[in-house]
Coordinates of C-alpha atoms in Angstrom, one line a residue:
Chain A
X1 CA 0.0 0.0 0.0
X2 CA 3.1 2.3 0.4
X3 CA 3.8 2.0 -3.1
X4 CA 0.4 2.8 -3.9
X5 CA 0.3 6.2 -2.4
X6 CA 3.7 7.0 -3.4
X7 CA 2.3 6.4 -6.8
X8 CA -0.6 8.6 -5.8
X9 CA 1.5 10.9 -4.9
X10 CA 3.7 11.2 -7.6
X11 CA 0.8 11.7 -9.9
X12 CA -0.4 13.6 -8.1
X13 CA 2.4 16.3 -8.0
X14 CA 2.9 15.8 -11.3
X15 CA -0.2 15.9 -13.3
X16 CA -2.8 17.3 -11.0
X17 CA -4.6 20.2 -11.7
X18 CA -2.3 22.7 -10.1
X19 CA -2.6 25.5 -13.1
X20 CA -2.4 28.6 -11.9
X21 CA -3.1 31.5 -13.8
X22 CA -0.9 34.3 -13.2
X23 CA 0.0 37.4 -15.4
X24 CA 3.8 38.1 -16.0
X25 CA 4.1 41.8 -16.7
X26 CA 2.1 42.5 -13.3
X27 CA 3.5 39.8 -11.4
X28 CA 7.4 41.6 -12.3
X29 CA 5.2 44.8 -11.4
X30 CA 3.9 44.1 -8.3
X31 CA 7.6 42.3 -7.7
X32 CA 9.4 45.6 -8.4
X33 CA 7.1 47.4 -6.2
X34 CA 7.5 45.7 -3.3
X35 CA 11.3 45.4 -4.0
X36 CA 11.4 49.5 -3.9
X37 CA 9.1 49.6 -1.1
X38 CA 11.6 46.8 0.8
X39 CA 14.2 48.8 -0.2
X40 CA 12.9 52.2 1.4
X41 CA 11.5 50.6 4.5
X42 CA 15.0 49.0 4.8
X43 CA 16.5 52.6 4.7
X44 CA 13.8 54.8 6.9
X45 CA 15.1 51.8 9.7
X46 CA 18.9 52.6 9.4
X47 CA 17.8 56.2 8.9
X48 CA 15.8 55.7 12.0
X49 CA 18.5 53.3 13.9
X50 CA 21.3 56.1 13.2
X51 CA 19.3 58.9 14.4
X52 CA 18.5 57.1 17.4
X53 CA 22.2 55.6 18.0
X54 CA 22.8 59.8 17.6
X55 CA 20.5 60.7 19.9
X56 CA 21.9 58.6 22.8
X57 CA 25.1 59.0 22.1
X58 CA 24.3 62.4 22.3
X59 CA 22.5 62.0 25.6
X60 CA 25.0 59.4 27.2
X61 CA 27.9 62.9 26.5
X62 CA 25.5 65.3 28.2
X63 CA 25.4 62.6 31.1
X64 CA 29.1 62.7 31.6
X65 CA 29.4 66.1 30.4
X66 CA 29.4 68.6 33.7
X67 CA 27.1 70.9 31.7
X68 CA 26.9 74.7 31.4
X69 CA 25.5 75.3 35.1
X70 CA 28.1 73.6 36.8
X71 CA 31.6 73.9 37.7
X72 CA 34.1 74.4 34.7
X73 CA 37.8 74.7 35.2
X74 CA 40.0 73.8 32.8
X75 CA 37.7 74.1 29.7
X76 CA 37.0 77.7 30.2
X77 CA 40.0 79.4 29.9
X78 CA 40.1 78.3 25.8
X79 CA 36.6 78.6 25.4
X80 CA 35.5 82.4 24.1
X81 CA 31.3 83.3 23.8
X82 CA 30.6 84.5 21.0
X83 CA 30.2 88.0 20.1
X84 CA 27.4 88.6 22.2
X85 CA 24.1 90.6 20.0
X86 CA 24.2 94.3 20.5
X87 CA 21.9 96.6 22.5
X88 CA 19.2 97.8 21.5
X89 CA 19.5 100.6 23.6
X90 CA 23.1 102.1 24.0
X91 CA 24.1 102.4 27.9
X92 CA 24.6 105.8 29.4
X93 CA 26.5 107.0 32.5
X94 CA 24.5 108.5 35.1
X95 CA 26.2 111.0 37.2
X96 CA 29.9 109.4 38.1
X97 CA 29.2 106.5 39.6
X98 CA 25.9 104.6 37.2
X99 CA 25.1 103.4 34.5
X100 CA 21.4 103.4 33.0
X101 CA 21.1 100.0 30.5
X102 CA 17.9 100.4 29.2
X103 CA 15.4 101.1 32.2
X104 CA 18.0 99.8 34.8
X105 CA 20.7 102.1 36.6
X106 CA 23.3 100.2 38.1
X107 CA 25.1 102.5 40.9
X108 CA 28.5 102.1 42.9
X109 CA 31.0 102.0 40.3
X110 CA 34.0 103.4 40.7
X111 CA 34.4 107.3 38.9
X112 CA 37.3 106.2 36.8
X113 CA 35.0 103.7 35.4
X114 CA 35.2 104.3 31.5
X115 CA 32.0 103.3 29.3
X116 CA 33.6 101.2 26.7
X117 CA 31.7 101.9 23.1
X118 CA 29.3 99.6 22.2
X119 CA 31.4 98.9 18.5
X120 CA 34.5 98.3 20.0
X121 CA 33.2 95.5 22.1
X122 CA 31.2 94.4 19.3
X123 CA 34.1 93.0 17.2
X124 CA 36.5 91.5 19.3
X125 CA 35.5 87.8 21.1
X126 CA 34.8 88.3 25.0
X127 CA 36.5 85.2 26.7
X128 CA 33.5 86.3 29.5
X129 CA 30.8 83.9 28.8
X130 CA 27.7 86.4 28.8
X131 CA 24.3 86.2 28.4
X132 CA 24.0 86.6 24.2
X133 CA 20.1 89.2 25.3
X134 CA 19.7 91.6 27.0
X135 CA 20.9 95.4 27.9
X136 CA 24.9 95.3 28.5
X137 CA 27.3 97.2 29.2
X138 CA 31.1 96.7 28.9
X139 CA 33.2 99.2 31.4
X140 CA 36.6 99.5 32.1
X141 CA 38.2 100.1 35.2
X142 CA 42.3 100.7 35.4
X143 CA 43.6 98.3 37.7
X144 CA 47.3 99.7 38.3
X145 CA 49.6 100.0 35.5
X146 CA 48.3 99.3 31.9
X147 CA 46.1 96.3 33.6
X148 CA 42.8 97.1 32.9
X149 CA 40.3 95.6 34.7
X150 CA 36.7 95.0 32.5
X151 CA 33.2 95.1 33.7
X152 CA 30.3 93.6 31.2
X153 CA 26.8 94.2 32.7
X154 CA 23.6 92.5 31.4
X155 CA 20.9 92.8 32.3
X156 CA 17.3 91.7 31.5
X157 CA 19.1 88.9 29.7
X158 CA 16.4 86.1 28.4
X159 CA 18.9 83.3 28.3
X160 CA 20.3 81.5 31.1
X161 CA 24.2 81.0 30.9
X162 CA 26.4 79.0 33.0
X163 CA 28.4 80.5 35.2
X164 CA 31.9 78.7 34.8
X165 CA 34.8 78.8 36.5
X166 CA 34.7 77.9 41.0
X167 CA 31.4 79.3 43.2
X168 CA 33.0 81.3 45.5
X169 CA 30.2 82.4 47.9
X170 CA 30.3 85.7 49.6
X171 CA 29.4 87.3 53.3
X172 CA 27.4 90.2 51.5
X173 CA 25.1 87.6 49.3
X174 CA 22.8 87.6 52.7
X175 CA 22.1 91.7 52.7
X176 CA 20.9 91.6 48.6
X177 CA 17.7 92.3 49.6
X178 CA 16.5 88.9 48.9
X179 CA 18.0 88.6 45.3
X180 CA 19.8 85.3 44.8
X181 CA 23.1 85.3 44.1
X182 CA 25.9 83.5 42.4
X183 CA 29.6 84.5 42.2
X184 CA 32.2 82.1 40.7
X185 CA 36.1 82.9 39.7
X186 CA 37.5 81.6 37.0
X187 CA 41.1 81.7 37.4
X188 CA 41.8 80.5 34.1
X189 CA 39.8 83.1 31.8
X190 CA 40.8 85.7 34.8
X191 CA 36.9 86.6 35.0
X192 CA 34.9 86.7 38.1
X193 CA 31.1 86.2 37.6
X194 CA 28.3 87.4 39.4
X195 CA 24.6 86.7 39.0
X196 CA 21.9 87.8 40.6
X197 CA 18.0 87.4 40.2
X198 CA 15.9 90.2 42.1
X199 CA 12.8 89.9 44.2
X200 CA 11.2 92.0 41.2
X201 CA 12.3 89.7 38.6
X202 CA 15.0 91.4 37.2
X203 CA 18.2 89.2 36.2
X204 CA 21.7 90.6 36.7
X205 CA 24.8 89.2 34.8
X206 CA 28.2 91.1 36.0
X207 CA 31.8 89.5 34.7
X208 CA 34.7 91.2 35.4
X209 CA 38.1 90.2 33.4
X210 CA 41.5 91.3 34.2
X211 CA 44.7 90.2 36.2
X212 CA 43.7 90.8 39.7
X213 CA 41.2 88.7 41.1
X214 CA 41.1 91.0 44.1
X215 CA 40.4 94.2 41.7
X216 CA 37.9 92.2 39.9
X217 CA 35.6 91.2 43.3
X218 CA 35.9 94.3 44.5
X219 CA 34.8 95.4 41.0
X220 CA 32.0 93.2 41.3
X221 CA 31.3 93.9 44.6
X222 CA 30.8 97.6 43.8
X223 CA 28.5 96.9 41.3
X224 CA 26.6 94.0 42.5
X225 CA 26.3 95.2 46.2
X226 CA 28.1 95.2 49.0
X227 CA 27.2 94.6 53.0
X228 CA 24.3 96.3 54.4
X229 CA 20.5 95.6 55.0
X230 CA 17.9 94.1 53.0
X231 CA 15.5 96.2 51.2
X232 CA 12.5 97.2 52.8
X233 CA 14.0 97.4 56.7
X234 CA 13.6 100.3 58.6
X235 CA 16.3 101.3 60.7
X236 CA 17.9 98.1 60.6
X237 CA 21.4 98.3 62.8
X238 CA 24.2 95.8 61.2
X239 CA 26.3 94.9 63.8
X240 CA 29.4 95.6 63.3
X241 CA 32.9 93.4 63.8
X242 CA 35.6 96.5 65.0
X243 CA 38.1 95.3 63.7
X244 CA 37.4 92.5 60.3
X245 CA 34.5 93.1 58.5
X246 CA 33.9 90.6 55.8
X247 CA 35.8 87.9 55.0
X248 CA 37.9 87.5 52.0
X249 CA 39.4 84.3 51.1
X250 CA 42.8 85.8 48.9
X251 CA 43.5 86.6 53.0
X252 CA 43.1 90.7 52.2
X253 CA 41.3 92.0 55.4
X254 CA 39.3 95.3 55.0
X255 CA 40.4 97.0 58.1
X256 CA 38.1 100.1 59.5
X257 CA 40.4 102.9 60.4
X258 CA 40.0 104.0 63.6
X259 CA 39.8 107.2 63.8
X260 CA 37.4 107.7 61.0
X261 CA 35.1 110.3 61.3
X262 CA 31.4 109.6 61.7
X263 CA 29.7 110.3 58.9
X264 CA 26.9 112.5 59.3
X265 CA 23.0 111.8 59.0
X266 CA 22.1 112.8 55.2
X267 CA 18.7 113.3 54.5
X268 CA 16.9 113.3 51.2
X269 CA 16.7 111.0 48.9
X270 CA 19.5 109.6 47.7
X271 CA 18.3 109.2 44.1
X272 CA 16.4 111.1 41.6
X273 CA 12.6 111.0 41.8
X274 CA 13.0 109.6 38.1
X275 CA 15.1 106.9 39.7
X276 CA 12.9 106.2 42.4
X277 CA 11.5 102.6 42.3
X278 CA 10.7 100.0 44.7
X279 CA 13.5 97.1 42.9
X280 CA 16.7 98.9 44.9
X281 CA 19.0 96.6 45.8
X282 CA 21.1 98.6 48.7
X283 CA 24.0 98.1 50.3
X284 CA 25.9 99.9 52.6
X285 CA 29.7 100.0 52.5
X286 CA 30.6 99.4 56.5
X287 CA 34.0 99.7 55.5
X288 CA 34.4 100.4 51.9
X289 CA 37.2 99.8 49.9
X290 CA 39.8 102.1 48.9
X291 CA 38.4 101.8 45.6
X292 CA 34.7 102.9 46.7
X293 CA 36.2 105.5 49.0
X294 CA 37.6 107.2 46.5
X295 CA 34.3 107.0 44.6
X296 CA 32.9 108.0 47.6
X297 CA 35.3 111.0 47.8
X298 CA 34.7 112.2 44.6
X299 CA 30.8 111.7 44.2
X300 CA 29.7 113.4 47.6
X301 CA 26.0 114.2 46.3
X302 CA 25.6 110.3 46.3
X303 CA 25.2 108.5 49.1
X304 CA 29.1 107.9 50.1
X305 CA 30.0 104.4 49.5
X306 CA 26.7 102.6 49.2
X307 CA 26.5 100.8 46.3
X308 CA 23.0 100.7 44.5
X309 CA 20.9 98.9 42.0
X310 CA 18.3 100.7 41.0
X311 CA 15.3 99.8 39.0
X312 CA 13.6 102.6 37.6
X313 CA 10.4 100.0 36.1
X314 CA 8.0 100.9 38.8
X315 CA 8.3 105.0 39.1
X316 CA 5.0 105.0 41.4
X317 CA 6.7 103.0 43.6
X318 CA 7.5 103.5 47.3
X319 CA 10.5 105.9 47.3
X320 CA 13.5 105.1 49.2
X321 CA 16.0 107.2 51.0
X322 CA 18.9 105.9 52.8
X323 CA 20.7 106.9 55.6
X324 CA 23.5 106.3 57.6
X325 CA 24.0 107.5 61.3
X326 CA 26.4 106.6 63.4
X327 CA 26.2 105.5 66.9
X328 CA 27.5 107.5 69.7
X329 CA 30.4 106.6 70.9
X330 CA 29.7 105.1 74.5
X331 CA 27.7 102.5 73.3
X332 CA 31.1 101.3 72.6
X333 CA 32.7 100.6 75.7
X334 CA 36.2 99.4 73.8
X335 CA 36.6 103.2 72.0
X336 CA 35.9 101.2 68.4
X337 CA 34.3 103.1 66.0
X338 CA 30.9 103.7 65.9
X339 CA 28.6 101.9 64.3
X340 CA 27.2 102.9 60.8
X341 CA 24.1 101.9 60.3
X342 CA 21.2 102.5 57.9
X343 CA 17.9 104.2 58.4
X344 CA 16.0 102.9 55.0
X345 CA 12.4 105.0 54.6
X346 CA 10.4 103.0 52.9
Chain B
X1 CA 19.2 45.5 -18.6
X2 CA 19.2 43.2 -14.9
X3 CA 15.2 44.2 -14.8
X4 CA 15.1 43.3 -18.8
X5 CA 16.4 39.8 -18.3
X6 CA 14.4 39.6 -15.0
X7 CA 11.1 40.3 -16.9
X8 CA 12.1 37.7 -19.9
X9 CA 12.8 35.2 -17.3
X10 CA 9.6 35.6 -15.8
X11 CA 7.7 35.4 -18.9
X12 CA 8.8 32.4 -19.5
X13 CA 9.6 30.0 -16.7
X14 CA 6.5 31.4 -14.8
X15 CA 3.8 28.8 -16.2
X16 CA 5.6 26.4 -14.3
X17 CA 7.3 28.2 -11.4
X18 CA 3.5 29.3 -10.8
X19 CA 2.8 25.4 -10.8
X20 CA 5.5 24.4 -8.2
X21 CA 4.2 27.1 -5.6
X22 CA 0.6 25.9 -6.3
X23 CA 2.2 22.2 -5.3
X24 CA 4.2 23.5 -2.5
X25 CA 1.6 26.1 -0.8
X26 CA -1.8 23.6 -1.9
X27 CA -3.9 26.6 -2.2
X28 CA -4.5 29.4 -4.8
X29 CA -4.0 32.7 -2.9
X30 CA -1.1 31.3 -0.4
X31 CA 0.8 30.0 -3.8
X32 CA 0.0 33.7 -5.8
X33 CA 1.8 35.5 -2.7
X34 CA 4.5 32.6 -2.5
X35 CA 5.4 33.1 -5.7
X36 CA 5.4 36.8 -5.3
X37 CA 7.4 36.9 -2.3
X38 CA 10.0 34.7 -4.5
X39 CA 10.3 36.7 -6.9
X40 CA 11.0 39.9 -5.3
X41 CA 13.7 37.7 -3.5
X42 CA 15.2 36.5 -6.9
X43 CA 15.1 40.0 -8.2
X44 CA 17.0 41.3 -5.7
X45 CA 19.4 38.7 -6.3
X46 CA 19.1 38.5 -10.1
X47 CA 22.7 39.3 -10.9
X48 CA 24.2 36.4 -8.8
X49 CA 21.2 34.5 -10.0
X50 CA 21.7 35.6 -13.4
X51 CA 25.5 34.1 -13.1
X52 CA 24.8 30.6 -11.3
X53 CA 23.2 29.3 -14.9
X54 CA 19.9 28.0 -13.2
X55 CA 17.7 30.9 -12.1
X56 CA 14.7 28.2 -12.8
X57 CA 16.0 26.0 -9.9
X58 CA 17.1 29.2 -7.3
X59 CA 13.6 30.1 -8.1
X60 CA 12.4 26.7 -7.1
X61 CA 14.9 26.9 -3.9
X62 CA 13.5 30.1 -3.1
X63 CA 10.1 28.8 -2.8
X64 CA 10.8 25.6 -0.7
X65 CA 13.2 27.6 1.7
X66 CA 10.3 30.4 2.0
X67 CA 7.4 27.8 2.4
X68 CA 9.0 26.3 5.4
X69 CA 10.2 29.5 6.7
X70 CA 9.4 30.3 10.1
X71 CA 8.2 34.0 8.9
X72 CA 5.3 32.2 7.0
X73 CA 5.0 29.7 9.2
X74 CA 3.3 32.2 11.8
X75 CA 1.0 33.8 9.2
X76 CA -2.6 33.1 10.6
X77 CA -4.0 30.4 7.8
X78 CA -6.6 28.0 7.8
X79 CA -6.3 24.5 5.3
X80 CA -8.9 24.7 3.1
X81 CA -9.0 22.3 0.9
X82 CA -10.4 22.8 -2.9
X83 CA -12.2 21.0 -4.9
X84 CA -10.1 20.8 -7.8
X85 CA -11.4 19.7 -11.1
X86 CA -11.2 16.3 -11.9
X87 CA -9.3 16.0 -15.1
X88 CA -10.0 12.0 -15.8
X89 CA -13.4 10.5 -15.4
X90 CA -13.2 7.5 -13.2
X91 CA -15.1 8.1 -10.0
X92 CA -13.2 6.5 -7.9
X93 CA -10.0 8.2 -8.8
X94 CA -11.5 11.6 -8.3
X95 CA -12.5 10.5 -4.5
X96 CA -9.2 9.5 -4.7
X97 CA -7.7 12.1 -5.7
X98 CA -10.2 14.4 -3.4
X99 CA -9.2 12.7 -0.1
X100 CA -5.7 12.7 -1.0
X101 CA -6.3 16.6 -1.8
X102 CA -7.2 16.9 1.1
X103 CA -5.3 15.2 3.2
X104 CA -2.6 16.7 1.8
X105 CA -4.2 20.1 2.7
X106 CA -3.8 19.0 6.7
X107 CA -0.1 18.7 6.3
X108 CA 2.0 20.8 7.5
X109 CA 4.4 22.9 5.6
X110 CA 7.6 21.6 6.0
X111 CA 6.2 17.6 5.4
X112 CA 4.8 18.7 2.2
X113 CA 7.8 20.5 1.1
X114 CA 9.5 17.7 1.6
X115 CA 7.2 15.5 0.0
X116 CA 6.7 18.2 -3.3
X117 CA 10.4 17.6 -3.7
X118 CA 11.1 13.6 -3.3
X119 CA 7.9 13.3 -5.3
X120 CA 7.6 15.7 -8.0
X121 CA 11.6 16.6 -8.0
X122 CA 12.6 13.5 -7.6
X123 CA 15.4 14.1 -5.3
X124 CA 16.9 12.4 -2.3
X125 CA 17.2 13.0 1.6
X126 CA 20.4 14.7 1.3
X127 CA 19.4 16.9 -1.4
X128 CA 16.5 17.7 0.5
X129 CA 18.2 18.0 3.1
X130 CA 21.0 20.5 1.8
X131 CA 18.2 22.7 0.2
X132 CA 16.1 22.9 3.6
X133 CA 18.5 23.1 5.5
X134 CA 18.0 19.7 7.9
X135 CA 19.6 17.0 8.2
X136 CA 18.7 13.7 6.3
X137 CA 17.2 11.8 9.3
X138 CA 15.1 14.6 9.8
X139 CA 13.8 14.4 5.8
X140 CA 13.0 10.6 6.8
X141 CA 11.1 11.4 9.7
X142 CA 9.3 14.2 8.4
X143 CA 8.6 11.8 5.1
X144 CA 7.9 8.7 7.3
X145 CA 5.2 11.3 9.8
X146 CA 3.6 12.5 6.2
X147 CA 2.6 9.1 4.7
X148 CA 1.4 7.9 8.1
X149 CA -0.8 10.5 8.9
X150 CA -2.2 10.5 4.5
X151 CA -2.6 6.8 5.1
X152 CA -4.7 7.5 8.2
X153 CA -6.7 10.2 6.5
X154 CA -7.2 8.4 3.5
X155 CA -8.2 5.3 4.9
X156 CA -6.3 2.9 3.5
X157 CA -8.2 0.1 4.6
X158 CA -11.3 1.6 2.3
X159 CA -8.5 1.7 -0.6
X160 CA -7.3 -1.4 0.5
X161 CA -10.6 -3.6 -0.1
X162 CA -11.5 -1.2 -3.2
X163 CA -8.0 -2.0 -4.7
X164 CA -8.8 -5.8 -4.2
X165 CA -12.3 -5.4 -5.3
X166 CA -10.9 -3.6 -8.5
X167 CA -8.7 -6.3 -8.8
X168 CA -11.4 -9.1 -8.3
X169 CA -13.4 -7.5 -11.1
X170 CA -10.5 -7.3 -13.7
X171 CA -9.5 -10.9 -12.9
X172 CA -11.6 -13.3 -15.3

């Protein structure tokens, strides 16, 4: 019976009715078709796969990549921004010791502060890595010598850059008024950084380049702020250390001479009514540098070394008039100085 | 001038390349796409085809290798068998040939391959064997599980006692 249905089979296979009619020219068509259509899906998928294999690679270097927020030391120094966009609205100095970007005055420079122009800056590569908005300002501040030491101020400044370079916090961060701060040195790119985002929403981006790191925070100090009380606080006394006030980590102690003379009550307000807004970051200079003292000396009608930030957004705002009294003298038992403090109106 | 030769080729082997894939698949649409799905494999192989001399029989490898294949293998399908036209007029070789249709319909894949191409090809184990892929004992055994389960489905003991009937009568 095996043989039988081998037999079967055989005839089967070979002479049953297994005709199958089937057009050529649109079986090759159909063929070709899906051939092209094979062919395309094959390279969409290593289109795909290499835009994927990209895309992680890309991610798995921003996971071992610090990032521009954090701590850069070594990259920086060969690293230059690029030419940052220009203002729209050129910076002006107002009186000897601001400068107005836009609807911002920043106060406290120093009087030999020179405005840089606007087109000189514009061509040259700033190794300060600076916002690439906002209202800036590029100033330049002799630092002994032919040193120059640079100050670029933005401000308003929609994009967000990292600060490189080490965060070096500082004593005076606490009496901002509540603004956040950030300060980092970059020793390699000699720049200090500072930035600082106000209670009123106003970002701050200060970088100072040259060869003295001491000149450059005390350049940034002066126009970020120094010690003093927050904004807002009425007749706030600072107490006072008579000997070391703020610490400095390059070991330079600001020493408060002692036989300064007090520094008579001023009344008035220390800015213009057109200046006049409620987003004043204020700080008063307990003992100011020599830097700010000779700003001081040589700016009188402004309130001697306080160093202010002042907002002019809100001119209906609560104006603000600082002043400084000092102590009398037997509240001190030891003979030290007396105590400035700050009367802020508000 | 590939896709020229390609086309000729077509034209004129397909009568019976369309004829094996109706043997190897046993129904009318699952042979139409094998032989499609052939094709556009031997097309994009054509010039190595093209320069092996037998494109009829890579064709014909094509289709084996891709009937068994696990790819197809896992395409949904259901046996249906058809009721093919009888092309002689003896009754009891169209139920024959009807059960054995459809019996053959039940098989899987791979034990009708295997029986297409010891049967209709004529070739051995190891030449089945080296085209699918398996090793010669495995061609037995897949041969041996084929017949058993046609000679169960077709009960041979009816085709038994009808062939000796059929020889009764033609004895004198």
């Amino acid at each position: 019976m095996t043989e039988k249905l081998e037999e079967l089979l055989a005839t089967e296979f070979r002479d049953g009715p297994y005709e199958l009619l089937v057009d050529a020219d649109r079986l090759t068509a159909t063929a070709r078709r899906r051939r092209s259509r094979r062919t395309a899906t094959t390279a969409a998928a290593a289109v795909c796969g290499v835009a994927l294999a990209a895309t992680a690679g890309v991610g798995l270097v921003n996971v071992f990549d610090p990032g521009p927020g954090t701590v850069q030391s070594a990259s920086s120094a060969a690293a230059t921004s690029p030419v940052p966009a220009p203002s729209t609205v050129a910076p002006q100095r107002v009186g000897a010791d601001g400068v107005r970007l836009g609807d911002a005055v920043m106060r406290g420079l120093p009087a030999e502060a020179k405005l840089v122009d606007a087109g000189v800056t514009a061509g040259r590569p700033s190794t300060a890595v600076l916002p690439r908005t906002g209202d800036r300002a590029v100033l330049s501040v002799p630092a002994g010598g032919s040193a120059q030491t640079e100050l670029a101020v933005v401000v308003g400044a929609e994009d967000r850059p990292g600060l490189p370079g080490v965060p070096d916090p500082q004593d005076w961060f606490g009496s901002l008024g509540g603004a956040q701060a950030l300060l980092t040195v970059d020793d390699s790119a000699e720049t200090t950084y500072l930035t600082m985002n106000t209670p009123a929403g106003r970002r701050w981006h200060l970088a100072a380049t040259g060869p003295d790191a001491a000149a450059r925070l005390d350049l940034i100090r002066s126009g970020g702020g120094g010690p003093g009380p927050p904004r807002g606080v009425t007749r706030r006394r600072r107490r006072a250390r008579p000997h070391r006030v703020g610490g400095r980590r390059d070991g330079h102690r600001r020493l408060i001479h002692p036989r300064r003379p007090p520094v008579p009550a001023r009344a008035g307000p220390a800015t213009p009514a057109s200046w006049g807004a409620s987003h004043v970051i204020r700080a008063t200079r307990i003992a100011a540098h020599p830097t700010t003292n000779r700003s001081a000396a040589a700016t009188p009608a402004s309130s001697p070394g306080a160093t202010t930030i002042a907002a002019a957004q809100n001119t209906q705002a609560r104006a603000t008039t600082p002043q400084e009294t000092t102590l009398p003298p037997s509240k001190h038992p030891q003979g030290a100085p007396g105590r400035r403090t700050r009367n802020t109106v508000v | 001038m590939t896709d020229t030769t390609f086309d000729e080729f077509v034209r004129q082997a397909l009568p019976g390349l369309a004829r094996y894939a109706y043997v190897l698949a046993g129904d009318r649409h699952a042979a139409e796409d094998l032989l499609q799905d052939s094709l556009v494999r031997a097309m994009g192989a054509w010039s190595r085809i093209r320069q092996d001399g037998n494109p009829v029989g890579y064709v014909k490898t094509i289709m084996a290798r891709t009937n068994v294949s696990w790819w197809r293998r896992r395409r949904p399908s259901v046996a249906v068998s058809e009721n093919l036209a009888a092309t002689d007029g003896a009754l009891d070789s169209v139920e024959h040939r009807d059960e054995l249709r459809r019996a053959l319909a039940t098989l899987p894949p791979l034990q009708r391959t295997v029986l297409v191409l010891g049967f209709l090809d004529g070739a051995d184990d190891e030449e089945i064997a080296s085209l699918l892929h398996r090793r010669p004992a495995t061609i037995r055994s897949l041969r041996h599980r084929a017949l058993r389960s046609l000679r169960r489905d077709l009960r041979i003991d009816e085709l038994r006692s009808l062939d000796r009937a059929a020889d009764l009568q033609e004895t004198p």
